Amino acid sequence: MGGVGDDEPASKRKKLSSEELSHLSNSSTLKEPIVGSSRDLMARPLQSEGGEEVVGSKGVIKKVEFVRIIEKALYSLGYIKSGAHLEEESGIALHSSIVNVFMQQILEGDLDESVVTLHNIGLTDEMAIKSACFLILEQKFFEFLDEEKVMDALNTLRTEISPLCISHSRVRELSLFLVSPSHCFSVQSPKQATSRPRSRSKLLEELQKLLPPTVMIPERRLEHLVEQALVLQRDACMFHNSSDKEMSLYADHQCARDQIPSSALQILQAHTDEVWFLQFSHNGKYLASSSNDCSAIIWEVDANGVSLKHKLSGHLKPISSVSWGPDDHQLLTCGVEEVVRRWDVSSGECLHVYEKAGLGMVSCGWSPDGKWIFSGVNDRSISMWELDGKEVECWKGHRTLKIFDLEITSDGKQIVSIYSETAISLLDREAKVERFIEEDQTITSFSLSRDNRFLLVNLLNQEIHLWDIEGDLKLVSKYKGHKRTRFIIRSCFGGLEQAFIASGSEDSLVYIWHRGTGELVEALPGHSGAVNCVSWNPANPHMLASASDDRTIWVWGLNNLSAKRKDTRSNGIHHCNGSS
């Protein structure tokens, strides 16, 4: 028929040069150039196609697809001879003859012939064919302009590109290039080719995305499948919590339980009453805690453990929460329906007190740039303050009075707060649009993920709900097992890539679930009172802290670290030997 059949040995086919192969998206062999018009070519099925011969124990991998993907990988890795040999030995061609012709025509600039060949490949998606023709003719248009053949470019635009009716806006852009041809090369996107040698291979990459994968196998398909398998294994691993845990293709991935911080390394005993709240700094170098004893403590975290840095005094009421500044140089503390204080972390000095006459603060938070602070007020409003104490904005609404968590997304656009007993408000400050998470049970607290995509909601019925708040609000998971009957119990995200959920509990245990599967990983004993709050070190996936009514803070780590701690007491700190 004027073309070379698929049964010709691959080793006898014409190969592109190594330089051409390096720029060619699929890096496959091409047949000998076709003599005559491609109209005479018919798209032939690949050998073994339709036989449904399979490989693998599950019977789900089609042999032809499997071999072709291996061939594709070999060519992509530069093993040209090996790829050709596999084609010859298996009798399974990477591409059909007509597809090889099409690719060669594109690379050699036979663009008119490539359009004809494209229609003979046997595609059924008319829109894909039109879109591919549009890219090819656009390439032809730019090559004419590059050669200063403006009338030829105009004719291509009028008689070939415009009738496709693919993108009227793009056609208008191309017409502007006719007015100023030199302008097109300064504004065109990477997808738009010129007459430079690499341009046609880039065009071929774009065409490959439009054609069905059965016709032209996507680039790096084997690598994608292998990476996908590894990621799925990692995500399904109950205990994966170490960035240096290498994954191998030689065996299925599985971590041991020792990757979870389940051993008590230290007990911090500097508070004289119930510890209600604690939070690690963003850089993981500090831990702040607050207590019913009206004090807050800044703890320093280093290779030797956790040590007391400053005890912050000045509040006249118990301190319900703390909030780290974006650069960790400053800290906010909020008294229960009292005031918000701003502290210098280095010196322990109180820098400012934020208060409203006759009203009390119930929560606090920072803007991402550190220029403003936010506070929840017991008149059911949210205030925004400049650092010097000037109130610049106030949002009022029907909000709950006693329990008022507050979070600001890292882009500063959304304020997240408890709106009513069963609803959480997501207020867009700029758009003045408010969305609501609606629960069937009373909400006791919530926590925002580091990427601002998820919200962890603690409920009165002893469940923790995970909500996806990016786009449409969606409940994605539930965590159960911990106990909560009377007190506010807080949970947090944590571990490597925040793959775990940790929570306090009224039964004195610290609970850890796998975020993806919802399975309970650990229930850590040790405290002698309700565990009110937990915080996972964002810089160290192997460090977790818990605060309790027993007046202590426990620092949890890996079992193999506990042997390094000495069983001594100093400055209100108890170093454990690993047993709880």
Coordinates of C-alpha atoms in Angstrom, one line a residue:
M1 CA 0.0 0.0 0.0
G2 CA 3.0 2.3 -0.2
G3 CA 3.8 1.8 3.6
V4 CA 5.9 -0.6 5.6
G5 CA 3.9 -3.3 7.4
D6 CA 3.9 -3.9 11.1
D7 CA 5.5 -7.3 10.6
E8 CA 8.8 -5.8 9.4
P9 CA 11.5 -6.4 12.1
A10 CA 12.0 -3.3 14.2
S11 CA 15.7 -3.5 13.8
K12 CA 15.4 -2.8 10.1
R13 CA 13.3 0.3 10.5
K14 CA 14.7 3.7 10.2
K15 CA 15.6 5.3 13.6
L16 CA 15.8 8.9 14.5
S17 CA 19.1 10.3 15.6
S18 CA 19.8 10.3 19.3
E19 CA 19.4 14.1 19.4
E20 CA 16.0 13.8 17.7
L21 CA 15.0 11.1 20.1
S22 CA 15.9 13.2 23.1
H23 CA 13.4 15.8 22.0
L24 CA 10.8 13.5 20.8
S25 CA 8.0 13.0 23.3
N26 CA 7.6 9.3 22.8
S27 CA 11.1 8.5 21.7
S28 CA 10.0 5.6 19.6
T29 CA 11.2 4.1 16.4
L30 CA 9.9 5.4 13.1
K31 CA 9.3 3.3 9.9
E32 CA 10.9 4.2 6.6
P33 CA 9.5 7.3 5.0
I34 CA 6.3 6.6 3.1
V35 CA 6.5 7.0 -0.7
G36 CA 3.4 8.7 -2.0
S37 CA 0.4 10.0 -0.3
S38 CA -0.7 8.9 3.2
R39 CA -4.3 8.7 1.8
D40 CA -3.4 5.2 0.7
L41 CA -2.6 4.1 4.2
M42 CA -5.0 2.2 6.4
A43 CA -4.8 2.1 10.2
R44 CA -3.9 -1.5 11.1
P45 CA -4.5 -3.1 14.5
L46 CA -1.4 -3.9 16.5
Q47 CA -0.3 -7.5 16.6
S48 CA -1.9 -9.5 19.4
E49 CA -4.5 -6.8 19.8
G50 CA -7.9 -8.3 20.6
G51 CA -6.5 -11.5 21.9
E52 CA -6.9 -10.3 25.5
E53 CA -3.8 -12.3 26.5
V54 CA -3.0 -11.3 30.1
V55 CA -0.1 -11.4 32.5
G56 CA 0.1 -11.3 36.2
S57 CA -1.6 -13.4 38.9
K58 CA -4.8 -11.3 39.0
G59 CA -5.5 -11.5 35.3
V60 CA -6.1 -7.8 34.9
I61 CA -2.9 -6.8 32.9
K62 CA -3.3 -7.0 29.2
K63 CA -0.1 -8.3 27.7
V64 CA -0.1 -6.0 24.7
E65 CA -0.5 -2.9 26.8
F66 CA 2.1 -4.2 29.3
V67 CA 4.7 -4.8 26.6
R68 CA 4.0 -1.5 24.8
I69 CA 4.4 0.5 28.0
I70 CA 7.8 -1.3 28.7
E71 CA 8.9 -0.4 25.1
K72 CA 7.9 3.2 25.7
A73 CA 9.9 3.3 28.9
L74 CA 12.9 1.8 27.3
Y75 CA 12.9 4.4 24.5
S76 CA 12.3 7.2 27.0
L77 CA 15.3 6.0 29.1
G78 CA 17.5 6.1 26.0
Y79 CA 17.7 2.3 25.5
I80 CA 16.9 2.5 21.8
K81 CA 18.4 -0.8 20.7
S82 CA 16.7 -2.6 23.6
G83 CA 13.3 -1.0 22.8
A84 CA 13.6 -2.0 19.1
H85 CA 14.7 -5.5 20.1
L86 CA 11.7 -6.0 22.4
E87 CA 9.4 -4.8 19.5
E88 CA 11.0 -7.4 17.2
E89 CA 11.1 -10.3 19.7
S90 CA 7.6 -9.8 21.0
G91 CA 6.0 -9.0 17.7
I92 CA 4.2 -6.1 19.4
A93 CA 4.9 -2.7 17.9
L94 CA 4.9 0.4 20.1
H95 CA 3.1 2.3 17.4
S96 CA 1.3 1.4 14.2
S97 CA 2.8 2.2 10.9
I98 CA 0.5 5.1 10.2
V99 CA 1.2 6.7 13.6
N100 CA 5.0 6.4 13.0
V101 CA 4.4 8.1 9.6
F102 CA 2.4 10.8 11.3
M103 CA 5.1 11.4 13.9
Q104 CA 7.8 11.6 11.2
Q105 CA 5.8 14.0 9.2
I106 CA 5.4 16.3 12.1
L107 CA 9.2 16.3 13.0
E108 CA 10.2 16.8 9.4
G109 CA 7.7 19.7 8.8
D110 CA 5.4 17.9 6.3
L111 CA 2.5 19.5 8.1
D112 CA -0.1 19.3 5.2
E113 CA 0.6 15.6 4.8
S114 CA 0.4 15.1 8.6
V115 CA -3.1 16.6 8.6
V116 CA -4.1 14.0 6.0
T117 CA -2.5 11.2 7.9
L118 CA -4.2 12.3 11.1
H119 CA -7.6 11.7 9.5
N120 CA -6.5 8.2 8.4
I121 CA -5.4 7.0 11.8
G122 CA -8.9 5.9 12.6
L123 CA -9.8 8.3 15.4
T124 CA -13.5 8.5 16.3
D125 CA -13.4 11.7 18.4
E126 CA -14.1 14.5 15.9
M127 CA -13.3 17.2 18.5
A128 CA -9.9 15.6 19.2
I129 CA -9.2 15.5 15.5
K130 CA -10.2 19.2 15.0
S131 CA -8.1 20.2 18.0
A132 CA -5.1 18.4 16.7
C133 CA -5.5 19.9 13.3
F134 CA -5.7 23.3 14.9
L135 CA -2.3 22.8 16.6
I136 CA -0.7 21.5 13.4
L137 CA -2.1 24.4 11.3
E138 CA -1.1 26.9 14.0
Q139 CA 2.4 25.6 13.7
K140 CA 2.3 26.0 10.0
F141 CA 1.0 29.6 10.4
F142 CA 3.9 30.5 12.7
E143 CA 6.5 28.9 10.4
F144 CA 5.2 31.0 7.5
L145 CA 5.6 34.1 9.7
D146 CA 9.1 33.1 10.7
E147 CA 9.9 32.8 7.0
E148 CA 8.3 36.2 6.4
K149 CA 5.6 34.6 4.2
V150 CA 2.8 36.8 5.5
M151 CA 0.4 36.1 2.6
D152 CA 0.8 32.3 3.1
A153 CA 0.2 32.7 6.8
L154 CA -2.9 34.8 6.1
N155 CA -4.2 32.2 3.7
T156 CA -3.6 29.4 6.2
L157 CA -5.5 31.4 8.8
R158 CA -8.5 32.2 6.6
T159 CA -8.9 28.9 4.7
E160 CA -7.7 26.3 7.1
I161 CA -7.6 27.5 10.7
S162 CA -10.8 29.6 10.9
P163 CA -13.1 26.9 9.4
L164 CA -12.2 24.6 12.2
C165 CA -14.2 26.8 14.6
I166 CA -12.1 25.7 17.6
S167 CA -11.2 28.9 19.3
H168 CA -12.4 32.2 18.0
S169 CA -10.4 34.1 20.6
R170 CA -7.2 32.4 19.5
V171 CA -8.0 33.1 15.8
R172 CA -8.3 36.8 16.7
E173 CA -4.9 36.6 18.4
L174 CA -3.3 35.0 15.4
S175 CA -4.8 37.7 13.2
L176 CA -3.0 40.3 15.3
F177 CA 0.3 38.5 14.7
L178 CA -0.2 39.2 11.0
V179 CA -0.2 42.9 11.7
S180 CA 3.0 42.6 13.8
P181 CA 4.7 39.3 13.0
S182 CA 7.7 40.0 15.2
H183 CA 5.3 40.4 18.2
C184 CA 4.2 36.8 18.1
F185 CA 7.5 35.4 19.2
S186 CA 7.5 37.5 22.3
V187 CA 4.0 36.7 23.6
Q188 CA 3.3 33.2 22.5
S189 CA 2.9 30.5 25.1
P190 CA 5.2 27.5 25.4
K191 CA 2.6 25.4 23.5
Q192 CA 3.0 27.5 20.4
A193 CA 5.9 26.4 18.2
T194 CA 8.2 28.4 16.0
S195 CA 10.6 27.1 13.3
R196 CA 13.4 26.3 15.7
P197 CA 14.4 22.6 15.8
R198 CA 12.8 21.9 19.2
S199 CA 9.5 23.5 18.2
R200 CA 8.2 20.5 16.3
S201 CA 9.0 18.0 19.0
K202 CA 7.1 20.3 21.4
L203 CA 4.2 20.3 19.0
L204 CA 4.3 16.5 19.0
E205 CA 4.1 16.5 22.8
E206 CA 1.0 18.6 22.6
L207 CA -0.6 16.4 20.0
Q208 CA 0.2 13.4 22.1
K209 CA -2.0 14.8 24.9
L210 CA -5.0 15.1 22.5
L211 CA -4.7 11.6 20.9
P212 CA -6.1 8.5 22.7
P213 CA -3.4 6.6 24.8
T214 CA -4.0 3.5 22.7
V215 CA -2.7 5.4 19.7
M216 CA 0.2 7.2 21.4
I217 CA 1.2 6.1 24.9
P218 CA 1.5 9.0 27.3
E219 CA 5.1 10.1 28.1
R220 CA 6.5 8.4 31.3
R221 CA 3.5 6.2 31.7
L222 CA 5.4 3.4 33.4
E223 CA 7.0 5.8 35.8
H224 CA 3.6 7.2 36.6
L225 CA 2.1 3.8 37.3
V226 CA 5.0 2.8 39.6
E227 CA 4.9 6.1 41.5
Q228 CA 1.2 5.7 41.9
A229 CA 1.6 2.3 43.3
L230 CA 4.3 3.5 45.8
V231 CA 2.2 6.4 46.9
L232 CA -0.9 4.2 47.4
Q233 CA 1.2 1.8 49.5
R234 CA 2.6 4.7 51.6
D235 CA -0.8 6.3 52.1
A236 CA -2.2 3.0 53.2
C237 CA 0.6 2.3 55.6
M238 CA -0.7 2.7 59.2
F239 CA 2.6 3.8 60.6
H240 CA 4.4 5.8 57.8
N241 CA 5.8 8.8 59.7
S242 CA 9.3 9.4 58.5
S243 CA 10.6 11.4 55.6
D244 CA 13.8 9.4 55.4
K245 CA 12.0 6.1 55.2
E246 CA 13.1 5.0 51.7
M247 CA 10.7 3.2 49.5
S248 CA 11.9 0.3 47.3
L249 CA 10.5 -1.4 44.3
Y250 CA 11.9 -4.7 45.6
A251 CA 9.3 -5.2 48.3
D252 CA 5.9 -3.9 49.4
H253 CA 6.1 -0.8 51.7
Q254 CA 5.4 -1.3 55.4
C255 CA 6.5 0.7 58.4
A256 CA 6.7 -0.6 61.9
R257 CA 4.8 0.8 64.8
D258 CA 8.0 2.4 66.2
Q259 CA 7.5 5.4 63.8
I260 CA 4.7 6.7 66.1
P261 CA 5.5 8.9 69.1
S262 CA 4.2 6.5 71.7
S263 CA 6.8 6.7 74.4
A264 CA 6.8 9.3 77.2
L265 CA 10.1 11.1 77.1
Q266 CA 9.4 13.9 79.5
I267 CA 6.8 15.1 82.0
L268 CA 6.7 18.9 82.4
Q269 CA 5.4 19.9 85.9
A270 CA 5.7 23.7 86.2
H271 CA 2.0 24.5 86.2
T272 CA 0.2 24.5 89.5
D273 CA -3.3 23.8 88.2
E274 CA -5.1 22.1 85.2
V275 CA -3.3 22.7 81.9
W276 CA -6.0 23.6 79.4
F277 CA -4.1 24.4 76.1
L278 CA -0.8 24.0 74.4
Q279 CA 0.7 24.6 71.0
F280 CA 4.1 24.1 69.3
S281 CA 5.5 27.1 67.4
H282 CA 5.6 27.0 63.6
N283 CA 9.3 26.2 63.6
G284 CA 9.0 23.6 66.3
K285 CA 11.5 25.2 68.5
Y286 CA 9.1 26.3 71.2
L287 CA 6.0 25.0 73.0
A288 CA 3.5 27.3 74.7
S289 CA 1.1 26.1 77.4
S290 CA -1.7 27.8 79.3
S291 CA -3.4 26.9 82.6
N292 CA -6.2 27.4 85.1
D293 CA -3.4 28.8 87.3
C294 CA -3.6 32.1 85.3
S295 CA -0.2 31.6 83.8
A296 CA 1.3 30.6 80.4
I297 CA 4.7 29.0 79.9
I298 CA 7.1 29.2 76.9
W299 CA 9.1 26.0 76.7
E300 CA 12.2 25.7 74.6
V301 CA 12.7 22.6 72.4
D302 CA 16.1 21.3 71.4
A303 CA 18.1 18.1 70.9
N304 CA 18.2 17.5 74.6
G305 CA 14.5 17.8 75.1
V306 CA 12.0 20.4 76.4
S307 CA 13.0 23.0 79.0
L308 CA 11.3 26.0 80.6
K309 CA 12.2 29.4 79.0
H310 CA 9.7 31.9 80.4
K311 CA 6.7 31.8 82.8
L312 CA 4.3 34.5 81.7
S313 CA 2.3 36.2 84.5
G314 CA -0.2 39.1 84.4
H315 CA -3.5 37.6 83.6
L316 CA -6.1 37.8 86.4
K317 CA -8.2 34.9 85.1
P318 CA -7.3 31.4 83.7
I319 CA -5.8 31.4 80.2
S320 CA -7.9 29.5 77.7
S321 CA -5.6 29.6 74.7
V322 CA -2.4 30.8 73.1
S323 CA -1.5 31.7 69.5
W324 CA 2.0 31.9 67.9
G325 CA 2.9 34.9 65.7
P326 CA 3.8 34.0 62.1
D327 CA 7.5 34.3 62.7
D328 CA 7.3 32.7 66.2
H329 CA 8.9 35.9 67.8
Q330 CA 5.7 36.8 69.5
L331 CA 2.9 35.0 71.4
L332 CA -0.7 35.9 72.2
T333 CA -2.4 34.6 75.3
C334 CA -6.2 34.9 76.0
G335 CA -7.7 35.0 79.5
V336 CA -11.2 33.6 79.9
E337 CA -13.5 36.5 79.1
E338 CA -10.7 38.9 80.1
V339 CA -7.9 40.4 77.9
V340 CA -5.5 39.3 75.2
R341 CA -1.8 39.9 75.9
R342 CA 1.0 40.0 73.4
W343 CA 4.4 38.7 74.5
D344 CA 8.0 38.9 73.3
V345 CA 9.2 35.3 73.1
S346 CA 12.9 36.1 73.5
S347 CA 12.6 38.2 76.7
G348 CA 9.2 37.1 78.1
E349 CA 8.1 40.8 78.2
C350 CA 4.4 41.7 77.8
L351 CA 4.3 44.1 74.8
H352 CA 0.7 45.0 74.8
V353 CA -2.7 44.3 76.3
Y354 CA -5.9 44.3 74.1
E355 CA -9.1 44.9 75.9
K356 CA -12.6 46.4 75.4
A357 CA -14.4 48.3 78.2
G358 CA -17.0 46.2 79.8
L359 CA -16.3 43.2 77.6
G360 CA -14.1 40.1 77.7
M361 CA -12.0 38.3 75.1
V362 CA -12.6 34.6 74.5
S363 CA -10.2 33.7 71.7
C364 CA -7.2 35.1 69.7
G365 CA -5.3 34.7 66.4
W366 CA -2.9 36.4 64.0
S367 CA -3.0 37.7 60.5
P368 CA -0.5 35.8 58.3
D369 CA 1.7 38.9 57.9
G370 CA 1.8 39.6 61.6
K371 CA 0.4 43.1 61.3
W372 CA -2.9 42.5 62.9
I373 CA -4.4 40.3 65.6
F374 CA -7.9 39.0 65.8
S375 CA -9.9 38.3 69.0
G376 CA -13.3 36.8 69.7
V377 CA -15.3 38.9 72.2
N378 CA -18.0 37.8 74.6
D379 CA -20.5 40.1 72.9
R380 CA -20.5 37.6 70.1
S381 CA -18.3 39.6 67.8
I382 CA -14.8 39.3 66.2
S383 CA -12.4 42.3 66.4
M384 CA -9.3 43.0 64.3
W385 CA -6.6 45.1 66.0
E386 CA -3.4 46.8 64.9
L387 CA -0.5 45.8 67.0
D388 CA -0.6 49.1 68.9
G389 CA -4.1 48.3 70.1
K390 CA -6.2 50.3 67.6
E391 CA -9.3 48.4 66.7
V392 CA -9.7 48.6 62.9
E393 CA -12.7 46.3 62.2
C394 CA -15.4 44.4 63.9
W395 CA -17.7 41.6 62.7
K396 CA -20.9 41.0 64.6
G397 CA -23.4 38.2 64.4
H398 CA -25.4 35.6 66.2
R399 CA -22.4 33.7 67.6
T400 CA -22.0 31.4 70.5
L401 CA -20.9 33.0 73.8
K402 CA -18.9 30.4 75.8
I403 CA -17.0 28.4 73.3
F404 CA -15.3 30.5 70.6
D405 CA -12.4 28.9 68.7
L406 CA -10.9 31.2 66.1
E407 CA -8.6 30.5 63.1
I408 CA -7.3 32.6 60.2
T409 CA -6.3 30.9 57.0
S410 CA -2.7 31.4 55.9
D411 CA -3.7 33.7 53.1
G412 CA -5.5 35.9 55.5
K413 CA -8.8 35.8 53.6
Q414 CA -11.0 33.6 55.8
I415 CA -11.8 33.8 59.4
V416 CA -13.0 30.5 60.8
S417 CA -15.0 30.5 64.1
I418 CA -17.8 28.7 65.9
Y419 CA -21.0 30.4 64.9
S420 CA -23.6 28.6 66.9
E421 CA -23.8 25.4 68.9
T422 CA -24.0 23.3 65.7
A423 CA -22.4 25.5 63.1
I424 CA -18.9 26.8 62.1
S425 CA -18.6 30.0 60.1
L426 CA -16.1 30.5 57.3
L427 CA -16.1 34.2 56.7
D428 CA -14.4 35.6 53.5
R429 CA -13.2 39.0 54.7
E430 CA -12.8 40.4 51.1
A431 CA -15.8 39.0 49.4
K432 CA -18.0 39.5 52.6
V433 CA -19.4 36.0 52.0
E434 CA -20.0 33.6 54.9
R435 CA -20.2 29.8 54.5
F436 CA -21.3 27.4 57.2
I437 CA -20.4 23.9 58.3
E438 CA -23.6 22.4 59.8
E439 CA -23.4 19.5 62.3
D440 CA -26.2 17.6 64.0
Q441 CA -24.3 17.7 67.4
T442 CA -22.9 20.5 69.6
I443 CA -19.5 21.6 68.4
T444 CA -16.9 21.8 71.2
S445 CA -13.7 22.8 69.3
F446 CA -12.0 22.7 65.9
S447 CA -8.6 22.8 64.4
L448 CA -7.4 23.9 60.9
S449 CA -4.9 21.9 58.8
R450 CA -1.6 23.5 57.8
D451 CA -2.6 23.7 54.2
N452 CA -6.0 25.3 55.1
R453 CA -7.9 22.6 53.2
F454 CA -9.3 20.6 56.1
L455 CA -11.0 21.4 59.4
L456 CA -11.1 19.0 62.3
V457 CA -14.3 19.4 64.3
N458 CA -14.8 17.9 67.8
L459 CA -18.4 17.1 68.8
L460 CA -20.4 16.5 72.0
N461 CA -21.3 13.0 70.9
Q462 CA -17.6 11.8 71.2
E463 CA -16.9 12.0 67.5
I464 CA -14.3 14.0 65.5
H465 CA -15.3 15.0 62.0
L466 CA -12.9 15.8 59.2
W467 CA -14.3 18.4 56.7
D468 CA -12.8 19.4 53.4
I469 CA -13.4 23.2 53.2
E470 CA -11.7 23.8 49.8
G471 CA -14.5 24.5 47.4
D472 CA -17.8 22.8 48.4
L473 CA -17.9 21.9 52.0
K474 CA -17.6 18.1 52.4
L475 CA -17.5 15.7 55.3
V476 CA -14.8 13.2 54.5
S477 CA -14.0 11.1 57.6
K478 CA -15.0 10.4 61.2
Y479 CA -12.9 9.3 64.2
K480 CA -14.2 7.6 67.2
G481 CA -13.0 6.0 70.5
H482 CA -12.0 8.8 72.7
K483 CA -14.2 9.9 75.7
R484 CA -15.8 13.3 76.2
T485 CA -18.7 14.0 78.5
R486 CA -18.1 17.2 80.4
F487 CA -15.0 19.1 79.2
I488 CA -13.7 20.8 76.1
I489 CA -11.4 18.3 74.5
R490 CA -9.1 19.4 71.6
S491 CA -7.6 17.4 68.7
C492 CA -5.0 18.2 66.1
F493 CA -3.4 17.2 62.8
G494 CA 0.1 15.9 63.0
G495 CA 2.9 13.6 61.8
L496 CA 4.5 13.5 58.4
E497 CA 2.4 15.5 56.0
Q498 CA -0.2 15.7 58.8
A499 CA -1.2 12.0 58.1
F500 CA -2.4 11.5 61.6
I501 CA -5.1 12.8 63.9
A502 CA -4.4 13.1 67.7
S503 CA -6.9 13.9 70.4
G504 CA -7.1 14.3 74.2
S505 CA -9.8 12.3 76.1
E506 CA -11.5 12.4 79.5
D507 CA -10.3 8.8 80.2
S508 CA -6.7 10.1 80.6
L509 CA -5.5 8.6 77.3
V510 CA -4.1 10.2 74.2
Y511 CA -5.7 8.9 71.0
I512 CA -4.0 8.7 67.6
W513 CA -5.8 7.7 64.4
H514 CA -4.5 7.3 60.8
R515 CA -6.1 10.3 59.0
G516 CA -6.7 8.5 55.7
T517 CA -8.1 5.2 56.9
G518 CA -9.7 6.4 60.2
E519 CA -8.2 3.4 62.0
L520 CA -7.1 3.8 65.6
V521 CA -3.3 3.6 65.8
E522 CA -2.6 4.2 69.5
A523 CA -4.2 5.0 72.8
L524 CA -1.4 6.2 75.0
P525 CA -1.8 5.8 78.8
G526 CA 0.1 7.9 81.4
H527 CA -1.9 10.9 82.5
S528 CA -3.9 10.7 85.7
G529 CA -6.6 13.2 84.6
A530 CA -8.5 14.3 81.6
V531 CA -6.3 15.1 78.6
N532 CA -7.6 18.5 77.4
C533 CA -5.3 19.3 74.5
V534 CA -2.7 17.8 72.2
S535 CA -0.2 19.4 69.9
W536 CA 2.1 17.7 67.3
N537 CA 5.4 19.4 66.6
P538 CA 5.2 20.7 62.9
A539 CA 8.9 20.4 62.5
N540 CA 9.3 17.0 64.1
P541 CA 6.8 14.2 63.2
H542 CA 8.1 12.1 66.1
M543 CA 7.2 14.6 68.8
L544 CA 3.8 15.0 70.4
A545 CA 2.7 16.9 73.5
S546 CA -0.4 16.5 75.7
A547 CA -1.9 18.7 78.4
S548 CA -4.0 17.4 81.3
D549 CA -6.1 18.2 84.3
D550 CA -3.3 16.4 86.3
R551 CA -1.3 19.6 85.9
T552 CA 1.3 18.0 83.7
I553 CA 2.4 18.2 80.1
W554 CA 3.7 14.9 78.6
V555 CA 6.1 14.9 75.7
W556 CA 5.9 11.8 73.6
G557 CA 8.5 10.5 71.2
L558 CA 9.9 7.3 69.6
N559 CA 10.8 4.3 71.7
N560 CA 14.4 4.3 70.6
L561 CA 14.9 7.8 72.0
S562 CA 13.7 7.1 75.5
A563 CA 16.8 5.2 76.4
K564 CA 18.8 8.4 76.0
R565 CA 16.8 10.2 78.7
K566 CA 17.9 10.1 82.3
D567 CA 15.4 9.5 85.1
T568 CA 15.9 12.9 86.9
R569 CA 13.9 15.8 88.0
S570 CA 14.9 19.5 87.7
N571 CA 13.0 22.7 87.1
G572 CA 9.7 21.0 87.1
I573 CA 10.8 18.5 84.4
H574 CA 10.7 14.8 84.8
H575 CA 12.7 12.8 82.2
C576 CA 11.1 9.3 81.7
N577 CA 12.7 6.0 81.0
G578 CA 10.1 5.2 78.3
S579 CA 7.6 3.3 80.5
S580 CA 4.3 5.0 81.2

